[in-house]
Amino acid sequence: MSWLASAAAVPRLIGMVHLRPLPGAPRFAGSFQSVLDAAVRDAETLAEGGIPALMLENFGDVPFYPGNVPPHVVAHLTAVACAIRQRLDLPLGI
């Protein structure tokens, strides 16, 4: 059996950490700390449930920026990723 065939036979799970609206988004509630706390709590819950990898996404920021993502979005996603990384040693995508 080839590596690709054996890898395809193993189920893969990635837990999605859905961020609340970030600063600058129309629905931002006014506290980045609450966004950060909720994301870390969700990531820890997924890890405790046995999820082996995580992905961050900022779907709460709709409507999205067409074209380039503004620096403040990148900065806030980075801050959340760093906070999760400090608490968990799992693969983490954005």
PDB file of C-alpha atoms in Angstrom:
ATOM      1  CA  MET A   1       0.000   0.000   0.000  1.00  0.00           C
ATOM      2  CA  SER A   2       1.421   3.405  -0.935  1.00  0.00           C
ATOM      3  CA  TRP A   3       1.844   6.220   1.575  1.00  0.00           C
ATOM      4  CA  LEU A   4      -0.913   8.202  -0.111  1.00  0.00           C
ATOM      5  CA  ALA A   5      -3.361   5.313   0.052  1.00  0.00           C
ATOM      6  CA  SER A   6      -2.611   4.634   3.724  1.00  0.00           C
ATOM      7  CA  ALA A   7      -2.852   8.351   4.608  1.00  0.00           C
ATOM      8  CA  ALA A   8      -6.190   8.639   2.839  1.00  0.00           C
ATOM      9  CA  ALA A   9      -7.568   5.722   4.864  1.00  0.00           C
ATOM     10  CA  VAL A  10      -6.986   7.526   8.184  1.00  0.00           C
ATOM     11  CA  PRO A  11      -9.784   9.941   9.154  1.00  0.00           C
ATOM     12  CA  ARG A  12      -8.522  13.472   9.731  1.00  0.00           C
ATOM     13  CA  LEU A  13     -10.295  16.027  11.901  1.00  0.00           C
ATOM     14  CA  ILE A  14      -9.606  19.721  12.218  1.00  0.00           C
ATOM     15  CA  GLY A  15     -11.487  21.730  14.810  1.00  0.00           C
ATOM     16  CA  MET A  16     -12.659  25.143  13.606  1.00  0.00           C
ATOM     17  CA  VAL A  17     -12.331  28.055  16.010  1.00  0.00           C
ATOM     18  CA  HIS A  18     -14.906  30.579  14.804  1.00  0.00           C
ATOM     19  CA  LEU A  19     -13.861  34.026  15.985  1.00  0.00           C
ATOM     20  CA  ARG A  20     -16.329  36.619  17.114  1.00  0.00           C
ATOM     21  CA  PRO A  21     -16.218  39.831  15.064  1.00  0.00           C
ATOM     22  CA  LEU A  22     -12.810  41.466  15.380  1.00  0.00           C
ATOM     23  CA  PRO A  23     -12.119  45.175  15.989  1.00  0.00           C
ATOM     24  CA  GLY A  24     -12.899  47.095  12.815  1.00  0.00           C
ATOM     25  CA  ALA A  25     -15.691  44.708  11.759  1.00  0.00           C
ATOM     26  CA  PRO A  26     -19.247  46.099  11.658  1.00  0.00           C
ATOM     27  CA  ARG A  27     -20.512  43.699  14.352  1.00  0.00           C
ATOM     28  CA  PHE A  28     -17.547  44.052  16.735  1.00  0.00           C
ATOM     29  CA  ALA A  29     -18.974  44.159  20.282  1.00  0.00           C
ATOM     30  CA  GLY A  30     -16.299  46.428  21.756  1.00  0.00           C
ATOM     31  CA  SER A  31     -13.986  44.038  23.642  1.00  0.00           C
ATOM     32  CA  PHE A  32     -11.089  42.302  21.934  1.00  0.00           C
ATOM     33  CA  GLN A  33     -10.365  40.540  25.243  1.00  0.00           C
ATOM     34  CA  SER A  34     -13.766  38.818  25.034  1.00  0.00           C
ATOM     35  CA  VAL A  35     -12.968  37.719  21.458  1.00  0.00           C
ATOM     36  CA  LEU A  36      -9.606  36.380  22.645  1.00  0.00           C
ATOM     37  CA  ASP A  37     -11.044  34.622  25.714  1.00  0.00           C
ATOM     38  CA  ALA A  38     -13.809  32.937  23.689  1.00  0.00           C
ATOM     39  CA  ALA A  39     -11.350  31.718  21.046  1.00  0.00           C
ATOM     40  CA  VAL A  40      -8.965  30.241  23.619  1.00  0.00           C
ATOM     41  CA  ARG A  41     -11.864  28.608  25.478  1.00  0.00           C
ATOM     42  CA  ASP A  42     -13.205  27.092  22.238  1.00  0.00           C
ATOM     43  CA  ALA A  43      -9.741  25.834  21.248  1.00  0.00           C
ATOM     44  CA  GLU A  44      -9.219  24.230  24.655  1.00  0.00           C
ATOM     45  CA  THR A  45     -12.646  22.579  24.479  1.00  0.00           C
ATOM     46  CA  LEU A  46     -11.870  21.135  21.054  1.00  0.00           C
ATOM     47  CA  ALA A  47      -8.499  19.841  22.296  1.00  0.00           C
ATOM     48  CA  GLU A  48     -10.084  18.297  25.401  1.00  0.00           C
ATOM     49  CA  GLY A  49     -12.528  16.536  23.089  1.00  0.00           C
ATOM     50  CA  GLY A  50      -9.660  14.907  21.226  1.00  0.00           C
ATOM     51  CA  ILE A  51      -9.465  17.118  18.149  1.00  0.00           C
ATOM     52  CA  PRO A  52      -5.855  16.817  16.890  1.00  0.00           C
ATOM     53  CA  ALA A  53      -5.574  20.098  14.927  1.00  0.00           C
ATOM     54  CA  LEU A  54      -7.171  23.534  14.874  1.00  0.00           C
ATOM     55  CA  MET A  55      -8.042  26.187  12.295  1.00  0.00           C
ATOM     56  CA  LEU A  56      -8.894  29.828  12.999  1.00  0.00           C
ATOM     57  CA  GLU A  57     -11.336  31.763  10.886  1.00  0.00           C
ATOM     58  CA  ASN A  58     -12.865  35.212  11.144  1.00  0.00           C
ATOM     59  CA  PHE A  59     -16.262  34.542   9.590  1.00  0.00           C
ATOM     60  CA  GLY A  60     -17.790  36.883  12.177  1.00  0.00           C
ATOM     61  CA  ASP A  61     -16.159  39.771  10.300  1.00  0.00           C
ATOM     62  CA  VAL A  62     -18.661  39.691   7.413  1.00  0.00           C
ATOM     63  CA  PRO A  63     -18.817  41.538   5.101  1.00  0.00           C
ATOM     64  CA  PHE A  64     -15.276  40.665   4.088  1.00  0.00           C
ATOM     65  CA  TYR A  65     -12.801  43.005   2.481  1.00  0.00           C
ATOM     66  CA  PRO A  66     -12.430  42.358  -1.246  1.00  0.00           C
ATOM     67  CA  GLY A  67      -8.820  42.209  -2.345  1.00  0.00           C
ATOM     68  CA  ASN A  68      -6.296  42.884   0.396  1.00  0.00           C
ATOM     69  CA  VAL A  69      -6.893  42.092   4.053  1.00  0.00           C
ATOM     70  CA  PRO A  70      -6.259  45.173   6.229  1.00  0.00           C
ATOM     71  CA  PRO A  71      -3.299  45.050   8.642  1.00  0.00           C
ATOM     72  CA  HIS A  72      -5.557  45.283  11.709  1.00  0.00           C
ATOM     73  CA  VAL A  73      -7.282  42.002  10.729  1.00  0.00           C
ATOM     74  CA  VAL A  74      -3.933  40.244  10.302  1.00  0.00           C
ATOM     75  CA  ALA A  75      -2.730  41.653  13.635  1.00  0.00           C
ATOM     76  CA  HIS A  76      -5.800  40.493  15.559  1.00  0.00           C
ATOM     77  CA  LEU A  77      -5.766  37.023  13.987  1.00  0.00           C
ATOM     78  CA  THR A  78      -2.081  36.789  14.904  1.00  0.00           C
ATOM     79  CA  ALA A  79      -2.792  37.796  18.501  1.00  0.00           C
ATOM     80  CA  VAL A  80      -5.487  35.120  18.796  1.00  0.00           C
ATOM     81  CA  ALA A  81      -3.229  32.487  17.225  1.00  0.00           C
ATOM     82  CA  CYS A  82      -0.417  33.371  19.651  1.00  0.00           C
ATOM     83  CA  ALA A  83      -2.755  33.119  22.642  1.00  0.00           C
ATOM     84  CA  ILE A  84      -3.964  29.691  21.524  1.00  0.00           C
ATOM     85  CA  ARG A  85      -0.409  28.561  20.776  1.00  0.00           C
ATOM     86  CA  GLN A  86       0.659  29.530  24.339  1.00  0.00           C
ATOM     87  CA  ARG A  87      -2.007  27.198  25.755  1.00  0.00           C
ATOM     88  CA  LEU A  88      -1.993  24.306  23.287  1.00  0.00           C
ATOM     89  CA  ASP A  89       0.618  22.421  21.293  1.00  0.00           C
ATOM     90  CA  LEU A  90      -1.540  21.422  18.314  1.00  0.00           C
ATOM     91  CA  PRO A  91      -1.191  22.155  14.612  1.00  0.00           C
ATOM     92  CA  LEU A  92      -2.853  25.524  14.035  1.00  0.00           C
ATOM     93  CA  GLY A  93      -3.918  27.022  10.737  1.00  0.00           C
ATOM     94  CA  ILE A  94      -5.448  30.339   9.828  1.00  0.00           C
TER      95      ILE A  94
END
